[in-house]
Each structure stands twice: as structure tokens, then as C-alpha cells.
PDB file of N, CA and C in Angstrom:
ATOM      1  N   UNK A  83       0.845  -1.185   0.000  1.00 43.00           N
ATOM      2  CA  UNK A  83       0.000   0.000   0.000  1.00 43.00           C
ATOM      3  C   UNK A  83       0.884   1.240   0.000  1.00 43.00           C
ATOM      4  N   UNK A  84       0.713   2.122  -0.977  1.00 54.00           N
ATOM      5  CA  UNK A  84       1.499   3.349  -1.049  1.00 54.00           C
ATOM      6  C   UNK A  84       0.833   4.489  -0.302  1.00 54.00           C
ATOM      7  N   UNK A  85       1.566   5.539  -0.161  1.00 57.00           N
ATOM      8  CA  UNK A  85       1.052   6.725   0.512  1.00 57.00           C
ATOM      9  C   UNK A  85       0.265   7.550  -0.503  1.00 57.00           C
ATOM     10  N   UNK A  86      -0.951   7.985  -0.131  1.00 66.00           N
ATOM     11  CA  UNK A  86      -1.798   8.808  -0.983  1.00 66.00           C
ATOM     12  C   UNK A  86      -1.136  10.176  -1.171  1.00 66.00           C
ATOM     13  N   UNK A  87      -0.929  10.579  -2.417  1.00 72.00           N
ATOM     14  CA  UNK A  87      -0.206  11.816  -2.711  1.00 72.00           C
ATOM     15  C   UNK A  87      -0.916  13.050  -2.154  1.00 72.00           C
ATOM     16  N   UNK A  88      -2.237  13.107  -2.249  1.00 76.00           N
ATOM     17  CA  UNK A  88      -2.983  14.268  -1.751  1.00 76.00           C
ATOM     18  C   UNK A  88      -2.827  14.417  -0.237  1.00 76.00           C
ATOM     19  N   UNK A  89      -2.924  13.315   0.478  1.00 71.00           N
ATOM     20  CA  UNK A  89      -2.744  13.356   1.929  1.00 71.00           C
ATOM     21  C   UNK A  89      -1.319  13.759   2.289  1.00 71.00           C
ATOM     22  N   UNK A  90      -0.358  13.253   1.560  1.00 71.00           N
ATOM     23  CA  UNK A  90       1.036  13.594   1.811  1.00 71.00           C
ATOM     24  C   UNK A  90       1.268  15.086   1.580  1.00 71.00           C
ATOM     25  N   UNK A  91       0.669  15.643   0.538  1.00 75.00           N
ATOM     26  CA  UNK A  91       0.803  17.075   0.276  1.00 75.00           C
ATOM     27  C   UNK A  91       0.200  17.907   1.402  1.00 75.00           C
ATOM     28  N   UNK A  92      -0.903  17.445   1.984  1.00 76.00           N
ATOM     29  CA  UNK A  92      -1.499  18.144   3.128  1.00 76.00           C
ATOM     30  C   UNK A  92      -0.551  18.122   4.325  1.00 76.00           C
ATOM     31  N   UNK A  93       0.089  16.986   4.555  1.00 73.00           N
ATOM     32  CA  UNK A  93       1.037  16.875   5.658  1.00 73.00           C
ATOM     33  C   UNK A  93       2.247  17.775   5.427  1.00 73.00           C
ATOM     34  N   UNK A  94       2.746  17.801   4.203  1.00 73.00           N
ATOM     35  CA  UNK A  94       3.882  18.661   3.876  1.00 73.00           C
ATOM     36  C   UNK A  94       3.508  20.123   4.074  1.00 73.00           C
ATOM     37  N   UNK A  95       2.303  20.509   3.651  1.00 76.00           N
ATOM     38  CA  UNK A  95       1.845  21.881   3.824  1.00 76.00           C
ATOM     39  C   UNK A  95       1.781  22.254   5.303  1.00 76.00           C
ATOM     40  N   UNK A  96       1.274  21.354   6.132  1.00 75.00           N
ATOM     41  CA  UNK A  96       1.210  21.618   7.572  1.00 75.00           C
ATOM     42  C   UNK A  96       2.608  21.793   8.157  1.00 75.00           C
ATOM     43  N   UNK A  97       3.543  20.954   7.744  1.00 70.00           N
ATOM     44  CA  UNK A  97       4.921  21.090   8.220  1.00 70.00           C
ATOM     45  C   UNK A  97       5.529  22.410   7.758  1.00 70.00           C
ATOM     46  N   UNK A  98       5.289  22.784   6.515  1.00 72.00           N
ATOM     47  CA  UNK A  98       5.816  24.047   6.002  1.00 72.00           C
ATOM     48  C   UNK A  98       5.267  25.240   6.768  1.00 72.00           C
ATOM     49  N   UNK A  99       3.982  25.216   7.087  1.00 74.00           N
ATOM     50  CA  UNK A  99       3.383  26.316   7.850  1.00 74.00           C
ATOM     51  C   UNK A  99       4.010  26.424   9.230  1.00 74.00           C
ATOM     52  N   UNK A 100       4.282  25.278   9.850  1.00 68.00           N
ATOM     53  CA  UNK A 100       4.905  25.296  11.174  1.00 68.00           C
ATOM     54  C   UNK A 100       6.315  25.882  11.090  1.00 68.00           C
ATOM     55  N   UNK A 101       7.061  25.499  10.064  1.00 65.00           N
ATOM     56  CA  UNK A 101       8.414  26.040   9.885  1.00 65.00           C
ATOM     57  C   UNK A 101       8.341  27.543   9.627  1.00 65.00           C
ATOM     58  N   UNK A 102       7.388  27.977   8.801  1.00 68.00           N
ATOM     59  CA  UNK A 102       7.225  29.407   8.539  1.00 68.00           C
ATOM     60  C   UNK A 102       6.981  30.174   9.826  1.00 68.00           C
ATOM     61  N   UNK A 103       6.157  29.651  10.708  1.00 66.00           N
ATOM     62  CA  UNK A 103       5.874  30.316  11.980  1.00 66.00           C
ATOM     63  C   UNK A 103       7.117  30.339  12.860  1.00 66.00           C
ATOM     64  N   UNK A 104       7.888  29.277  12.841  1.00 61.00           N
ATOM     65  CA  UNK A 104       9.060  29.186  13.700  1.00 61.00           C
ATOM     66  C   UNK A 104      10.147  30.166  13.289  1.00 61.00           C
ATOM     67  N   UNK A 105      10.259  30.460  12.016  1.00 59.00           N
ATOM     68  CA  UNK A 105      11.333  31.349  11.596  1.00 59.00           C
ATOM     69  C   UNK A 105      11.081  32.793  12.027  1.00 59.00           C
ATOM     70  N   UNK A 106       9.888  33.106  12.504  1.00 62.00           N
ATOM     71  CA  UNK A 106       9.588  34.452  12.985  1.00 62.00           C
ATOM     72  C   UNK A 106      10.157  34.722  14.375  1.00 62.00           C
ATOM     73  N   UNK A 107      10.604  33.687  15.067  1.00 58.00           N
ATOM     74  CA  UNK A 107      11.026  33.869  16.447  1.00 58.00           C
ATOM     75  C   UNK A 107      12.384  34.544  16.615  1.00 58.00           C
ATOM     76  N   UNK A 108      13.265  34.440  15.623  1.00 52.00           N
ATOM     77  CA  UNK A 108      14.596  35.036  15.741  1.00 52.00           C
ATOM     78  C   UNK A 108      14.532  36.552  15.710  1.00 52.00           C
ATOM     79  N   UNK A 109      15.434  37.187  16.431  1.00 56.00           N
ATOM     80  CA  UNK A 109      15.440  38.647  16.469  1.00 56.00           C
ATOM     81  C   UNK A 109      16.363  39.241  15.414  1.00 56.00           C
ATOM     82  N   UNK A 110      17.519  38.643  15.212  1.00 66.00           N
ATOM     83  CA  UNK A 110      18.450  39.183  14.224  1.00 66.00           C
ATOM     84  C   UNK A 110      18.368  38.367  12.937  1.00 66.00           C
ATOM     85  N   UNK A 111      18.917  38.935  11.891  1.00 69.00           N
ATOM     86  CA  UNK A 111      18.917  38.234  10.610  1.00 69.00           C
ATOM     87  C   UNK A 111      19.702  36.934  10.718  1.00 69.00           C
ATOM     88  N   UNK A 112      20.834  36.963  11.417  1.00 75.00           N
ATOM     89  CA  UNK A 112      21.636  35.737  11.528  1.00 75.00           C
ATOM     90  C   UNK A 112      20.905  34.674  12.337  1.00 75.00           C
ATOM     91  N   UNK A 113      20.185  35.078  13.387  1.00 70.00           N
ATOM     92  CA  UNK A 113      19.401  34.111  14.168  1.00 70.00           C
ATOM     93  C   UNK A 113      18.306  33.502  13.305  1.00 70.00           C
ATOM     94  N   UNK A 114      17.635  34.346  12.531  1.00 67.00           N
ATOM     95  CA  UNK A 114      16.587  33.840  11.648  1.00 67.00           C
ATOM     96  C   UNK A 114      17.168  32.900  10.601  1.00 67.00           C
ATOM     97  N   UNK A 115      18.319  33.259  10.038  1.00 74.00           N
ATOM     98  CA  UNK A 115      18.951  32.405   9.027  1.00 74.00           C
ATOM     99  C   UNK A 115      19.325  31.050   9.619  1.00 74.00           C
ATOM    100  N   UNK A 116      19.900  31.063  10.817  1.00 76.00           N
ATOM    101  CA  UNK A 116      20.260  29.803  11.473  1.00 76.00           C
ATOM    102  C   UNK A 116      19.022  28.961  11.757  1.00 76.00           C
ATOM    103  N   UNK A 117      17.953  29.606  12.219  1.00 70.00           N
ATOM    104  CA  UNK A 117      16.709  28.883  12.503  1.00 70.00           C
ATOM    105  C   UNK A 117      16.133  28.282  11.223  1.00 70.00           C
ATOM    106  N   UNK A 118      16.156  29.044  10.150  1.00 72.00           N
ATOM    107  CA  UNK A 118      15.629  28.551   8.878  1.00 72.00           C
ATOM    108  C   UNK A 118      16.436  27.340   8.408  1.00 72.00           C
ATOM    109  N   UNK A 119      17.752  27.432   8.492  1.00 80.00           N
ATOM    110  CA  UNK A 119      18.605  26.310   8.070  1.00 80.00           C
ATOM    111  C   UNK A 119      18.303  25.067   8.892  1.00 80.00           C
ATOM    112  N   UNK A 120      18.217  25.223  10.226  1.00 78.00           N
ATOM    113  CA  UNK A 120      17.923  24.071  11.087  1.00 78.00           C
ATOM    114  C   UNK A 120      16.580  23.453  10.729  1.00 78.00           C
ATOM    115  N   UNK A 121      15.573  24.285  10.519  1.00 73.00           N
ATOM    116  CA  UNK A 121      14.237  23.771  10.267  1.00 73.00           C
ATOM    117  C   UNK A 121      14.106  23.174   8.870  1.00 73.00           C
ATOM    118  N   UNK A 122      14.816  23.727   7.907  1.00 78.00           N
ATOM    119  CA  UNK A 122      14.799  23.136   6.567  1.00 78.00           C
ATOM    120  C   UNK A 122      15.466  21.763   6.598  1.00 78.00           C
ATOM    121  N   UNK A 123      16.585  21.657   7.314  1.00 81.00           N
ATOM    122  CA  UNK A 123      17.246  20.354   7.446  1.00 81.00           C
ATOM    123  C   UNK A 123      16.322  19.358   8.142  1.00 81.00           C
ATOM    124  N   UNK A 124      15.657  19.810   9.212  1.00 77.00           N
ATOM    125  CA  UNK A 124      14.722  18.968   9.951  1.00 77.00           C
ATOM    126  C   UNK A 124      13.569  18.542   9.047  1.00 77.00           C
ATOM    127  N   UNK A 125      13.017  19.491   8.302  1.00 76.00           N
ATOM    128  CA  UNK A 125      11.908  19.196   7.396  1.00 76.00           C
ATOM    129  C   UNK A 125      12.349  18.206   6.318  1.00 76.00           C
ATOM    130  N   UNK A 126      13.528  18.385   5.785  1.00 80.00           N
ATOM    131  CA  UNK A 126      14.054  17.481   4.761  1.00 80.00           C
ATOM    132  C   UNK A 126      14.143  16.050   5.283  1.00 80.00           C
ATOM    133  N   UNK A 127      14.737  15.882   6.448  1.00 79.00           N
ATOM    134  CA  UNK A 127      14.851  14.546   7.042  1.00 79.00           C
ATOM    135  C   UNK A 127      13.471  13.941   7.308  1.00 79.00           C
ATOM    136  N   UNK A 128      12.556  14.774   7.782  1.00 78.00           N
ATOM    137  CA  UNK A 128      11.203  14.313   8.088  1.00 78.00           C
ATOM    138  C   UNK A 128      10.474  13.875   6.822  1.00 78.00           C
ATOM    139  N   UNK A 129      10.588  14.667   5.775  1.00 79.00           N
ATOM    140  CA  UNK A 129       9.905  14.331   4.527  1.00 79.00           C
ATOM    141  C   UNK A 129      10.462  13.055   3.908  1.00 79.00           C
ATOM    142  N   UNK A 130      11.748  12.839   4.043  1.00 82.00           N
ATOM    143  CA  UNK A 130      12.327  11.578   3.564  1.00 82.00           C
ATOM    144  C   UNK A 130      11.683  10.410   4.309  1.00 82.00           C
ATOM    145  N   UNK A 131      11.603  10.537   5.627  1.00 79.00           N
ATOM    146  CA  UNK A 131      11.008   9.462   6.429  1.00 79.00           C
ATOM    147  C   UNK A 131       9.540   9.253   6.070  1.00 79.00           C
ATOM    148  N   UNK A 132       8.793  10.348   5.872  1.00 77.00           N
ATOM    149  CA  UNK A 132       7.371  10.236   5.542  1.00 77.00           C
ATOM    150  C   UNK A 132       7.189   9.552   4.190  1.00 77.00           C
ATOM    151  N   UNK A 133       7.980   9.947   3.199  1.00 79.00           N
ATOM    152  CA  UNK A 133       7.812   9.358   1.870  1.00 79.00           C
ATOM    153  C   UNK A 133       8.250   7.900   1.827  1.00 79.00           C
ATOM    154  N   UNK A 134       9.065   7.488   2.782  1.00 81.00           N
ATOM    155  CA  UNK A 134       9.485   6.091   2.841  1.00 81.00           C
ATOM    156  C   UNK A 134       8.568   5.250   3.727  1.00 81.00           C
ATOM    157  N   UNK A 135       7.548   5.880   4.297  1.00 79.00           N
ATOM    158  CA  UNK A 135       6.616   5.149   5.162  1.00 79.00           C
ATOM    159  C   UNK A 135       5.918   4.058   4.352  1.00 79.00           C
ATOM    160  N   UNK A 136       5.604   2.978   5.007  1.00 79.00           N
ATOM    161  CA  UNK A 136       4.989   1.826   4.335  1.00 79.00           C
ATOM    162  C   UNK A 136       3.505   2.038   4.048  1.00 79.00           C
ATOM    163  N   UNK A 137       2.879   2.975   4.778  1.00 81.00           N
ATOM    164  CA  UNK A 137       1.449   3.201   4.588  1.00 81.00           C
ATOM    165  C   UNK A 137       1.102   4.646   4.909  1.00 81.00           C
ATOM    166  N   UNK A 138      -0.088   5.052   4.493  1.00 79.00           N
ATOM    167  CA  UNK A 138      -0.565   6.393   4.797  1.00 79.00           C
ATOM    168  C   UNK A 138      -0.690   6.576   6.304  1.00 79.00           C
ATOM    169  N   UNK A 139      -1.142   5.541   7.001  1.00 82.00           N
ATOM    170  CA  UNK A 139      -1.268   5.616   8.455  1.00 82.00           C
ATOM    171  C   UNK A 139       0.069   5.888   9.120  1.00 82.00           C
ATOM    172  N   UNK A 140       1.101   5.202   8.675  1.00 81.00           N
ATOM    173  CA  UNK A 140       2.442   5.419   9.226  1.00 81.00           C
ATOM    174  C   UNK A 140       2.931   6.833   8.934  1.00 81.00           C
ATOM    175  N   UNK A 141       2.683   7.311   7.723  1.00 79.00           N
ATOM    176  CA  UNK A 141       3.101   8.661   7.348  1.00 79.00           C
ATOM    177  C   UNK A 141       2.387   9.704   8.197  1.00 79.00           C
ATOM    178  N   UNK A 142       1.080   9.508   8.420  1.00 79.00           N
ATOM    179  CA  UNK A 142       0.314  10.455   9.236  1.00 79.00           C
ATOM    180  C   UNK A 142       0.820  10.477  10.674  1.00 79.00           C
ATOM    181  N   UNK A 143       1.075   9.301  11.229  1.00 81.00           N
ATOM    182  CA  UNK A 143       1.561   9.229  12.609  1.00 81.00           C
ATOM    183  C   UNK A 143       2.905   9.936  12.723  1.00 81.00           C
ATOM    184  N   UNK A 144       3.796   9.689  11.784  1.00 78.00           N
ATOM    185  CA  UNK A 144       5.103  10.338  11.808  1.00 78.00           C
ATOM    186  C   UNK A 144       4.955  11.853  11.710  1.00 78.00           C
ATOM    187  N   UNK A 145       4.149  12.317  10.761  1.00 75.00           N
ATOM    188  CA  UNK A 145       3.966  13.758  10.587  1.00 75.00           C
ATOM    189  C   UNK A 145       3.332  14.388  11.820  1.00 75.00           C
ATOM    190  N   UNK A 146       2.340  13.728  12.417  1.00 76.00           N
ATOM    191  CA  UNK A 146       1.704  14.264  13.620  1.00 76.00           C
ATOM    192  C   UNK A 146       2.685  14.317  14.776  1.00 76.00           C
ATOM    193  N   UNK A 147       3.518  13.300  14.918  1.00 76.00           N
ATOM    194  CA  UNK A 147       4.527  13.306  15.973  1.00 76.00           C
ATOM    195  C   UNK A 147       5.517  14.446  15.775  1.00 76.00           C
ATOM    196  N   UNK A 148       5.897  14.680  14.528  1.00 72.00           N
ATOM    197  CA  UNK A 148       6.820  15.772  14.231  1.00 72.00           C
ATOM    198  C   UNK A 148       6.173  17.106  14.583  1.00 72.00           C
ATOM    199  N   UNK A 149       4.932  17.296  14.155  1.00 70.00           N
ATOM    200  CA  UNK A 149       4.250  18.558  14.443  1.00 70.00           C
ATOM    201  C   UNK A 149       4.094  18.787  15.940  1.00 70.00           C
ATOM    202  N   UNK A 150       3.817  17.727  16.682  1.00 72.00           N
ATOM    203  CA  UNK A 150       3.650  17.860  18.132  1.00 72.00           C
ATOM    204  C   UNK A 150       4.986  18.147  18.817  1.00 72.00           C
ATOM    205  N   UNK A 151       6.081  17.687  18.244  1.00 69.00           N
ATOM    206  CA  UNK A 151       7.384  17.886  18.876  1.00 69.00           C
ATOM    207  C   UNK A 151       7.958  19.272  18.612  1.00 69.00           C
ATOM    208  N   UNK A 152       7.443  19.950  17.606  1.00 63.00           N
ATOM    209  CA  UNK A 152       7.937  21.288  17.299  1.00 63.00           C
ATOM    210  C   UNK A 152       7.253  22.296  18.212  1.00 63.00           C
ATOM    211  N   UNK A 153       8.004  23.287  18.702  1.00 57.00           N
ATOM    212  CA  UNK A 153       7.398  24.277  19.596  1.00 57.00           C
ATOM    213  C   UNK A 153       6.273  25.032  18.908  1.00 57.00           C
ATOM    214  N   UNK A 154       5.251  25.307  19.670  1.00 54.00           N
ATOM    215  CA  UNK A 154       4.137  26.090  19.137  1.00 54.00           C
ATOM    216  C   UNK A 154       4.501  27.566  19.287  1.00 54.00           C
ATOM    217  N   UNK A 155       4.430  28.295  18.187  1.00 48.00           N
ATOM    218  CA  UNK A 155       4.827  29.694  18.187  1.00 48.00           C
ATOM    219  C   UNK A 155       3.707  30.513  17.575  1.00 48.00           C
ATOM    220  N   UNK A 156       3.330  31.572  18.258  1.00 44.00           N
ATOM    221  CA  UNK A 156       2.310  32.467  17.740  1.00 44.00           C
ATOM    222  C   UNK A 156       2.994  33.477  16.829  1.00 44.00           C
ATOM    223  N   UNK A 157       2.741  33.441  15.528  1.00 46.00           N
ATOM    224  CA  UNK A 157       3.443  34.332  14.611  1.00 46.00           C
ATOM    225  C   UNK A 157       3.046  35.796  14.761  1.00 46.00           C
ATOM    226  N   UNK A 158       2.019  36.086  15.533  1.00 42.00           N
ATOM    227  CA  UNK A 158       1.585  37.468  15.702  1.00 42.00           C
ATOM    228  C   UNK A 158       2.332  38.185  16.816  1.00 42.00           C
ATOM    229  N   UNK A 159       3.114  37.457  17.588  1.00 39.00           N
ATOM    230  CA  UNK A 159       3.840  38.083  18.700  1.00 39.00           C
ATOM    231  C   UNK A 159       5.327  38.026  18.474  1.00 39.00           C
TER     232      UNK A 159
END
């Protein structure tokens, strides 16, 4: 059983939104750049794992665990 492409795209979009919110936390340009690099590397590793998942259920669980492990950041503050 392969991973449904539409569901995978939804998971990727959710991860991207979380990374976008996280990059707002840095105060200086260098802090923001470092945060972006870390999160892009993290997202890359995560997406590799998700796309290698044996099923949609496994991919969803992995993506949900990743989203829960990332700090929640309010982009308005």
C-alpha cells in the first residue's frame, strides 16, 4: 500500500506552515537564518522518512509526531 499523494501534500503543507511560523522567532537576521537552516534540514529529514513510510497511516503518525514535537509559536507576537 502506497502513501496517498494528496494526503502527503497536506502533511507537507502543515509542516511548512509550522516552519514558517518558527522562523519568525529570531530577532536578528543571523538568528533567523540559522533557525531557517535548522528547520529546513529537519523538514528534509522528516519528509524523507514520511515518503518512505509503508502506509498512509504510518506517514500520518510520523507527521503528527513531528508537528507535536515542534514548539508552538504564535506568529503574531
